[in-house]
Amino acid sequence: MRPPVIWSIAGTDSGGGAGLAADQRAADAFGVHLCTVVAAVTAQNSHSVARIEPLPVAWLDAQLEALAADMPPLVIKTGLLGGVAQVECVARWVDLLRRERPVALVVDPVLGASTGAQFADAAVLRAYRDLLLPRATVVTPNLHEAHRLLEAHDSGLGDSDDAGRSDVPALARRLRAAGAAAVCITGGDSTDHVQSAEREALDWIDTEHAAGWLASPRVDTKHNHGTGCTFASSVAAALALGYVAADALVLAKMATTQALRGGHAAGAGAGPVMALPGFHADPALLPRMSWGEAACFAAPRRSDDPLLGLYAIVDSAERVRQVLAAGVRSVQLRIKTPPLSDAANPAQAPDARWTALLRDEIARSVAACRAAKAELFINDHWALAQELGASGVHLGQEDLLALGEAGRGELLRSGLALGISSHSLWELCRTRALAPRYVACGPVWPTLTKDMPWRPQGLDNLRWWNAMAGAPVVAIGGILQPGQVSEAAACGVSGVCVVRALGVDATTTVPVLATALREGVATTALKKHERPERARQESLLPLPHPSLPNGWGLAPPPGSCP
């Protein structure tokens, strides 16, 4: 199957570090096909840029026309363009291509070199602002470039990084207001926002689906030439593979961190970064993501928690009692609708009746689980869970966002074990910021339990979650048959959630499901100990497939991800 095609319209680097050279290495790491369109030629080495020569627009047009006739792109990435005429040419071609099919545009505003050379005057900045930002799917400036992009229309911003330094999120919002669909203000080249002992590299992302700080440990190296090009080209490659912008930025962060690790000396100055395949399968590269504008991350949780095993999700204390009697030792009480018809005192206000019933259901469930030495997680109602002595709470991403920074801090200080739902890469990164007891990966199979936009994760993504999450993983969603329980357990997860599979009589269904789970666990053990070569091969994880439609019609056919 043909790999997705992306174009990079950028400058050459005679030293082989940045520009189209870095773009090619990033594209190869993702397994996409890169068409290299030369917009400018530079004379440079590891110390400095000696000369920049923008290519005549006629030459730029000729390259783009030849490619459009045979190799149209899913994504265009821009780097060094060199002048206003070149910016205008790119904007014109983006519009022409979009008349035929969706095309994403990633703008890396290469406005100057790390050595101090400036590539863009006021006219070029206005062209970026007026022509590229309104067409951009993602724009990836560093802090200084973000300020320069906004100079043309915001007199409140000066040419110094000092302006707005403490309010990067607001700066990103202004870039989105200027037309960019998504923004990432990269911070790997700055220590201004490093607030942790680990000296983390923080990038602020602001997209349709998510906003927050992406945090990874800073790589201590001087060989960082081409970092911005690698990051932007990685975003373009991930978009071409069908990921939404937030997930594409997560993968780009991983690929760029690995590329920095592989940086090497090529001359006497800063050497090039080296993007390589396999970045997506290294758990140490998966970033954490903040829930808000504060770069707050919980300390890692201890790793000696017991396996969750068969994890029953039920809607009443009576059902809790039933599944415990059948042998389940991990239970979630999920009560979504107030059972007002069962109220003992109809004269009470509906809210009071609902609260009284909920308290009673939780209290009886806590008592039953305590007697059975089982873990009980209460869905949503974490304050009642803490008050009444439940061992843990399960919350969805929207619920955690709604708590705000103060509420999430209070939740963490409560001591409750925390389970968090996750459906995408950026949601998984956000769960890591709270160091949960477990991460739920779902839906593994199509589910009718709740209406959601997510594509089924399948066993491939479940394996990836389990290897990468940095916390115990439970499988959830569409698990209706014993065979599915076995298949999910064979992915090495800590637990498998069952809802409808429990049926009416848990005493008959739970033993069958528990047997299936043990068979799946035994399969995993067999692979590890009796068939190590097969286990090693299966541990070579592919990229996870996208779990959300990206909205631009860019998703390639199934199986095109490397």
XYZ file of C-alpha atoms in Angstrom:
562
model
C 0.000 0.000 0.000
C 1.266 3.458 -0.893
C 2.339 5.648 2.010
C 0.588 9.013 2.410
C 2.203 11.890 0.508
C 3.229 15.145 2.179
C 5.033 18.127 0.720
C 7.648 20.202 2.477
C 8.149 23.644 0.986
C 11.301 24.831 2.712
C 14.965 25.710 2.413
C 18.018 23.590 1.880
C 20.718 23.335 4.541
C 24.173 22.784 3.080
C 25.229 21.427 6.477
C 22.568 18.690 6.364
C 21.067 19.626 9.726
C 17.848 21.587 9.318
C 15.435 22.421 6.510
C 14.601 19.749 3.974
C 17.263 17.382 5.347
C 15.587 17.297 8.775
C 12.151 17.095 7.150
C 13.188 13.989 5.226
C 14.430 12.201 8.340
C 11.169 12.965 10.176
C 9.045 11.722 7.275
C 11.059 8.506 7.124
C 10.555 7.975 10.870
C 6.775 8.060 10.337
C 6.776 6.028 7.129
C 5.224 8.713 4.917
C 6.438 9.855 1.507
C 7.962 13.350 1.508
C 8.158 15.498 -1.596
C 10.889 18.119 -1.099
C 10.067 21.484 -2.655
C 12.961 23.960 -2.537
C 11.856 27.498 -1.681
C 15.255 28.863 -0.704
C 18.896 27.819 -0.781
C 21.141 28.509 2.188
C 24.881 28.455 2.597
C 25.478 27.391 6.185
C 27.464 25.165 8.494
C 27.214 24.196 12.145
C 28.259 27.709 13.230
C 26.333 30.160 11.083
C 24.234 30.945 8.023
C 26.424 32.717 5.465
C 23.822 33.373 2.771
C 20.153 32.834 1.904
C 18.900 32.899 -1.660
C 15.108 32.598 -2.180
C 14.257 30.630 -5.310
C 12.455 32.622 -8.016
C 8.699 32.122 -7.839
C 8.704 30.635 -11.342
C 10.911 27.803 -10.053
C 8.698 27.297 -7.001
C 5.594 27.224 -9.205
C 7.194 24.711 -11.548
C 7.970 22.292 -8.701
C 4.482 22.545 -7.248
C 2.786 22.183 -10.639
C 4.779 19.025 -11.430
C 3.907 17.464 -8.082
C 0.221 18.412 -8.217
C -0.167 16.553 -11.498
C 1.116 13.263 -10.100
C 1.655 13.313 -6.334
C -0.957 15.552 -4.671
C -0.437 15.950 -0.927
C -2.555 15.173 2.073
C -0.505 17.709 4.038
C 1.784 20.599 3.136
C 4.435 21.732 5.600
C 6.224 25.034 5.164
C 9.627 25.994 6.487
C 11.951 28.750 5.277
C 10.168 30.472 2.386
C 12.456 33.449 1.860
C 10.171 36.301 0.807
C 6.690 37.719 0.317
C 6.379 36.383 -3.242
C 7.140 32.860 -2.045
C 4.551 33.141 0.748
C 1.982 34.347 -1.773
C 2.821 31.431 -4.063
C 2.297 28.898 -1.270
C -1.043 30.436 -0.270
C -2.214 30.360 -3.892
C -1.310 26.685 -4.260
C -2.994 25.727 -0.986
C -6.213 27.278 -2.285
C -5.890 25.560 -5.671
C -5.330 22.144 -4.108
C -8.159 22.565 -1.606
C -10.602 23.054 -4.469
C -9.999 19.399 -5.384
C -9.602 17.689 -1.992
C -8.874 18.421 1.687
C -5.268 19.450 2.305
C -3.878 20.292 5.743
C -1.250 23.016 6.136
C 1.434 22.968 8.841
C 3.245 26.296 9.137
C 6.672 26.294 10.749
C 7.418 30.025 10.778
C 11.159 29.938 10.163
C 11.831 33.615 10.809
C 15.435 33.396 11.983
C 18.286 31.055 12.800
C 19.396 29.993 16.260
C 22.708 31.695 15.425
C 20.900 35.049 15.248
C 20.436 35.437 11.471
C 17.035 36.925 10.575
C 15.100 35.461 7.645
C 11.988 37.665 7.679
C 11.420 41.414 7.521
C 8.195 43.256 8.372
C 6.694 42.581 4.939
C 7.274 38.836 5.233
C 5.760 38.841 8.712
C 2.629 40.548 7.359
C 2.419 37.982 4.579
C 2.594 35.144 7.105
C -0.039 36.849 9.218
C -2.424 37.659 6.361
C -1.929 34.665 4.061
C -0.647 31.623 5.964
C -2.154 31.835 9.456
C -5.758 31.913 8.150
C -5.013 28.810 6.069
C -2.999 26.930 8.711
C -4.219 23.670 10.178
C -1.372 23.811 12.717
C 1.232 26.510 13.322
C 4.361 25.638 15.356
C 6.295 28.754 16.423
C 8.644 29.019 19.353
C 7.912 31.825 21.807
C 9.963 34.456 19.980
C 8.441 33.524 16.608
C 4.933 33.665 18.068
C 5.501 37.256 19.196
C 6.974 38.247 15.840
C 4.006 36.738 13.977
C 1.633 38.882 15.984
C 3.608 42.131 15.718
C 1.928 43.050 12.465
C -1.508 43.423 14.027
C -1.052 43.714 17.792
C 0.686 46.898 18.884
C 0.653 45.659 22.487
C 3.309 43.076 21.673
C 6.912 44.143 21.394
C 9.831 42.430 19.732
C 10.987 41.001 23.049
C 10.216 37.600 24.513
C 9.482 39.435 27.759
C 6.076 40.526 26.475
C 3.538 37.918 27.479
C 6.208 35.473 28.638
C 4.060 34.332 31.558
C 0.937 34.016 29.440
C 1.796 31.643 26.617
C -1.760 30.215 26.578
C -3.147 33.697 25.830
C -0.554 34.113 23.080
C -1.736 30.847 21.508
C -5.331 32.017 21.700
C -4.376 35.177 19.807
C -2.728 33.090 17.092
C -5.887 31.020 16.778
C -7.929 34.212 16.611
C -5.632 35.259 13.745
C -6.850 32.213 11.843
C -4.766 29.173 12.765
C -6.935 26.142 13.512
C -4.406 24.800 16.026
C -1.265 26.168 17.650
C 1.763 24.705 19.390
C 4.166 27.186 20.971
C 7.282 25.118 21.441
C 9.431 25.630 24.510
C 12.211 23.106 24.188
C 14.678 25.874 23.404
C 13.770 27.863 26.531
C 14.050 27.342 30.282
C 11.526 30.035 31.136
C 8.667 27.668 31.880
C 10.659 24.891 33.506
C 9.181 24.505 36.970
C 10.118 20.981 37.975
C 13.238 19.337 39.317
C 13.442 17.231 36.149
C 13.892 20.375 33.986
C 11.117 19.484 31.615
C 10.713 20.806 28.098
C 7.211 22.274 27.903
C 5.201 22.979 24.746
C 1.801 24.655 24.936
C -0.816 23.246 22.555
C -4.184 24.796 21.754
C -6.390 22.753 19.419
C -10.021 22.005 18.709
C -9.991 19.040 21.092
C -7.500 19.903 23.816
C -5.257 22.567 25.288
C -2.441 22.162 27.798
C 1.283 21.820 28.396
C 3.000 18.803 26.851
C 5.882 17.912 29.152
C 8.874 15.660 28.526
C 12.236 15.529 30.303
C 14.651 17.972 28.692
C 17.395 16.316 26.647
C 20.748 17.711 27.719
C 22.524 18.135 24.390
C 23.989 20.939 22.297
C 23.281 18.973 19.115
C 19.812 20.394 18.454
C 20.071 21.757 14.926
C 16.844 21.042 13.022
C 14.629 20.558 16.075
C 11.871 22.890 14.860
C 11.884 21.396 11.358
C 11.718 17.888 12.781
C 8.796 18.814 15.025
C 6.736 20.496 12.298
C 7.391 17.733 9.756
C 6.416 15.150 12.364
C 3.123 16.995 12.890
C 2.544 16.955 9.134
C 3.317 13.238 8.912
C 0.953 12.399 11.771
C -1.844 14.464 10.218
C -1.326 12.575 6.957
C -1.703 9.308 8.868
C -5.139 10.451 10.033
C -4.551 11.848 13.525
C -6.326 14.921 14.855
C -4.077 17.872 15.656
C -3.819 17.171 19.407
C -2.714 13.565 18.817
C -0.383 14.620 15.994
C 1.329 17.028 18.378
C 1.797 14.263 20.959
C 3.476 12.043 18.364
C 5.599 14.959 17.133
C 6.771 15.610 20.694
C 7.790 11.954 21.008
C 9.586 11.871 17.656
C 11.437 15.121 18.347
C 12.541 14.075 21.828
C 13.964 10.877 20.371
C 15.634 12.884 17.591
C 17.312 15.077 20.207
C 18.573 11.967 21.978
C 20.171 10.899 18.700
C 21.754 14.264 17.924
C 25.422 14.103 16.998
C 28.341 16.329 16.092
C 28.854 16.896 12.366
C 31.050 19.975 12.580
C 32.534 22.052 15.345
C 29.198 23.640 16.319
C 25.716 22.365 17.103
C 25.066 19.108 15.299
C 21.831 17.827 13.754
C 19.048 15.948 15.517
C 18.299 12.514 14.092
C 14.675 11.408 13.781
C 14.436 7.620 13.611
C 11.663 5.002 13.415
C 10.518 3.357 16.637
C 9.924 6.520 18.680
C 6.284 5.544 19.181
C 7.160 2.346 21.054
C 9.326 3.871 23.807
C 7.232 4.522 26.959
C 9.782 7.037 28.212
C 8.962 9.288 25.242
C 5.220 9.578 25.869
C 4.714 13.059 27.362
C 2.457 14.128 30.174
C -0.127 16.777 29.496
C -1.479 19.332 31.940
C -5.203 19.700 32.548
C -5.026 23.486 32.623
C -2.736 26.456 32.251
C -0.641 25.511 35.280
C 2.104 22.998 34.524
C 1.041 20.736 37.422
C 1.919 17.038 37.460
C 1.351 14.541 40.275
C 4.198 12.466 41.674
C 4.322 8.913 40.264
C 2.135 6.357 42.054
C 3.655 3.253 43.587
C 3.764 0.299 41.216
C 2.857 -2.557 43.574
C -0.938 -2.352 43.236
C -2.612 -5.741 42.652
C -4.080 -6.661 39.283
C -7.697 -5.613 38.867
C -8.696 -8.808 37.057
C -12.360 -9.120 36.117
C -13.740 -5.632 36.752
C -17.533 -5.505 37.102
C -19.405 -2.254 36.464
C -22.844 -2.292 38.105
C -25.609 0.170 38.941
C -26.778 -0.750 42.451
C -25.612 -2.014 45.815
C -27.597 -5.188 45.233
C -25.676 -5.860 42.039
C -22.437 -5.164 43.919
C -23.421 -7.869 46.398
C -24.195 -10.294 43.558
C -20.889 -9.905 41.713
C -18.934 -10.145 44.945
C -20.724 -13.382 45.791
C -19.751 -14.675 42.344
C -16.059 -13.980 43.017
C -15.379 -10.521 41.538
C -12.911 -8.416 43.512
C -12.857 -5.196 41.466
C -16.150 -3.340 41.243
C -17.350 0.020 39.980
C -20.670 1.426 41.181
C -22.006 3.565 38.336
C -25.345 5.201 39.073
C -26.226 7.776 36.434
C -29.998 8.248 36.797
C -31.700 9.148 40.094
C -34.013 6.193 41.002
C -36.688 8.540 42.386
C -39.437 5.956 42.165
C -37.765 4.066 45.012
C -37.692 7.053 47.363
C -38.858 6.189 50.850
C -40.210 9.668 51.476
C -41.950 11.190 48.428
C -42.448 14.452 50.340
C -38.718 15.178 50.171
C -37.396 17.386 47.386
C -36.132 15.382 44.357
C -32.504 16.460 44.910
C -32.628 15.466 48.569
C -34.239 12.117 47.746
C -31.633 11.426 45.086
C -28.756 12.317 47.422
C -30.162 10.163 50.222
C -30.577 7.184 47.868
C -27.119 7.652 46.408
C -25.542 7.805 49.866
C -27.346 4.625 50.852
C -26.247 2.782 47.693
C -22.632 3.839 48.158
C -22.585 3.051 51.894
C -23.995 -0.452 51.356
C -21.556 -1.067 48.494
C -18.614 0.090 50.613
C -19.613 -2.241 53.436
C -20.008 -5.206 51.093
C -16.651 -4.622 49.364
C -14.856 -4.085 52.649
C -16.184 -7.415 53.944
C -15.094 -9.169 50.734
C -11.687 -7.400 50.650
C -12.558 -6.032 47.220
C -11.683 -2.698 45.596
C -14.674 -0.430 45.048
C -14.571 2.515 42.648
C -17.430 5.006 42.656
C -18.210 6.574 39.304
C -18.261 10.407 39.395
C -19.275 11.094 43.021
C -15.809 11.392 44.484
C -16.698 13.507 47.543
C -19.270 10.940 48.682
C -16.817 8.165 47.878
C -14.237 9.740 50.179
C -16.734 10.488 52.929
C -18.216 6.990 52.937
C -14.923 5.113 52.709
C -14.758 3.779 49.147
C -11.312 2.712 48.021
C -11.402 4.664 44.788
C -13.262 6.732 42.231
C -13.585 6.615 38.458
C -13.882 9.856 36.493
C -14.149 10.732 32.827
C -12.017 13.378 31.162
C -14.810 15.964 30.990
C -15.581 15.480 34.684
C -11.934 16.033 35.601
C -11.719 19.131 33.431
C -14.850 20.516 35.087
C -13.249 20.148 38.536
C -10.681 22.821 37.714
C -7.158 22.979 39.119
C -8.339 23.405 42.709
C -10.813 20.546 42.499
C -8.290 18.176 40.960
C -5.813 19.093 43.694
C -8.400 18.338 46.347
C -9.198 15.018 44.691
C -5.524 13.999 44.698
C -5.148 14.977 48.348
C -8.181 12.838 49.262
C -6.099 9.673 48.957
C -8.700 7.970 46.768
C -7.365 5.607 44.125
C -8.199 7.199 40.783
C -9.368 5.516 37.604
C -9.568 7.653 34.450
C -11.153 7.017 31.062
C -9.023 7.619 27.965
C -9.809 7.333 24.269
C -7.002 9.145 22.454
C -3.304 9.904 22.744
C -3.789 13.339 24.266
C -6.259 11.938 26.799
C -3.744 9.267 27.749
C -1.105 11.974 28.241
C -3.492 13.899 30.496
C -4.173 10.836 32.640
C -0.426 10.519 33.244
C -0.418 13.982 34.823
C -2.588 12.663 37.688
C -0.693 9.384 38.309
C -3.875 7.250 38.392
C -4.448 3.814 39.907
C -5.486 2.706 36.423
C -6.212 4.023 32.937
C -9.250 2.739 31.039
C -8.629 2.202 27.312
C -11.749 2.110 25.226
C -13.918 1.375 23.556
C -12.022 -1.759 22.591
C -14.983 -2.962 20.521
C -18.063 -1.038 19.331
C -20.363 -0.315 22.252
C -23.966 0.764 22.699
C -23.565 1.488 26.424
C -22.966 5.157 25.639
C -22.936 7.334 22.526
C -19.405 8.491 21.742
C -17.445 9.729 18.714
C -14.467 7.440 19.260
C -13.530 4.692 16.858
C -13.032 1.273 18.478
C -9.487 0.887 19.764
C -9.183 -2.772 18.904
C -6.611 -5.102 20.373
C -3.717 -3.337 18.637
C -4.334 -0.044 20.408
C -5.076 -1.877 23.656
C -1.619 -3.492 23.481
C -0.067 -0.096 22.773
C -1.881 1.510 25.724
C -0.743 -1.302 27.993
C 2.881 -0.928 26.947
C 2.987 2.875 26.989
C 0.624 4.190 29.676
C 2.995 4.028 32.621
C 0.052 2.895 34.784
C -2.143 -0.220 34.963
C -4.557 -0.392 32.031
C -8.076 -1.810 31.962
C -9.941 -2.717 28.788
C -13.470 -1.371 28.442
C -16.172 -1.122 25.821
C -18.079 -3.676 23.765
C -16.848 -6.649 25.795
C -19.847 -8.972 25.609
C -18.495 -12.507 25.218
C -16.023 -14.664 27.155
C -13.787 -14.842 24.077
C -13.412 -11.058 24.103
C -12.455 -11.131 27.777
C -9.751 -13.672 26.947
C -8.436 -11.665 23.999
C -8.287 -8.463 26.037
C -6.548 -10.197 28.940
C -3.977 -11.634 26.527
C -2.874 -8.035 25.788
C -1.358 -7.987 29.280
C -3.799 -5.524 30.841
C -4.434 -5.257 34.576
C -8.187 -5.675 34.239
C -11.079 -6.277 31.859
C -14.319 -4.356 32.413
C -17.650 -6.081 31.913
C -21.071 -4.438 32.001
C -23.705 -6.111 29.818
C -21.723 -9.359 29.780
C -22.717 -9.809 33.440
C -26.263 -10.574 32.325
C -29.119 -10.911 34.763
C -27.595 -13.607 36.948
C -23.981 -12.831 37.806
C -23.599 -16.143 39.631
C -23.745 -17.961 36.288
C -21.910 -15.484 34.044
C -19.012 -14.432 36.282
C -17.409 -17.919 36.583
C -17.383 -18.260 32.781
C -15.926 -14.772 32.323
C -13.334 -15.377 35.053
C -12.232 -18.580 33.345
C -11.864 -16.726 30.048
C -9.766 -14.066 31.753
C -7.452 -16.676 33.280
C -7.014 -18.271 29.859
C -6.026 -14.927 28.373
C -3.541 -14.254 31.163
C -2.094 -17.746 30.706
C -1.627 -17.048 26.997
C 0.435 -13.964 27.827
C 2.560 -15.910 30.302
C 3.110 -18.653 27.729
C 4.329 -16.160 25.158
C 6.762 -14.619 27.621
C 8.247 -17.782 29.061
C 7.872 -20.549 26.476
C 7.891 -18.571 23.220
C 10.214 -15.631 23.899
C 10.970 -14.967 20.219
C 7.270 -14.601 19.376
C 6.787 -12.417 22.431
C 9.697 -10.241 21.327
C 8.224 -9.844 17.840
C 4.801 -8.978 19.196
C 6.378 -6.402 21.507
C 7.452 -4.386 18.432
C 4.408 -2.177 18.560
C 3.037 -0.424 15.487
C 1.795 3.124 15.701
C -1.618 3.213 17.380
C -4.348 3.841 14.856
C -6.244 7.146 15.109
C -9.268 6.956 17.403
C -11.059 10.106 16.160
C -11.905 11.230 12.614
C -9.670 14.217 11.977
C -12.391 16.290 10.355
C -10.441 17.122 7.185
C -11.058 13.859 5.352
C -7.353 13.090 5.583
C -7.506 9.614 7.097
C -5.735 7.164 4.780
C -7.126 3.678 4.103
C -6.885 1.168 6.971
C -3.506 -0.486 7.196
C -1.511 2.442 5.835
C 0.022 3.288 9.213
C 3.510 1.748 9.575
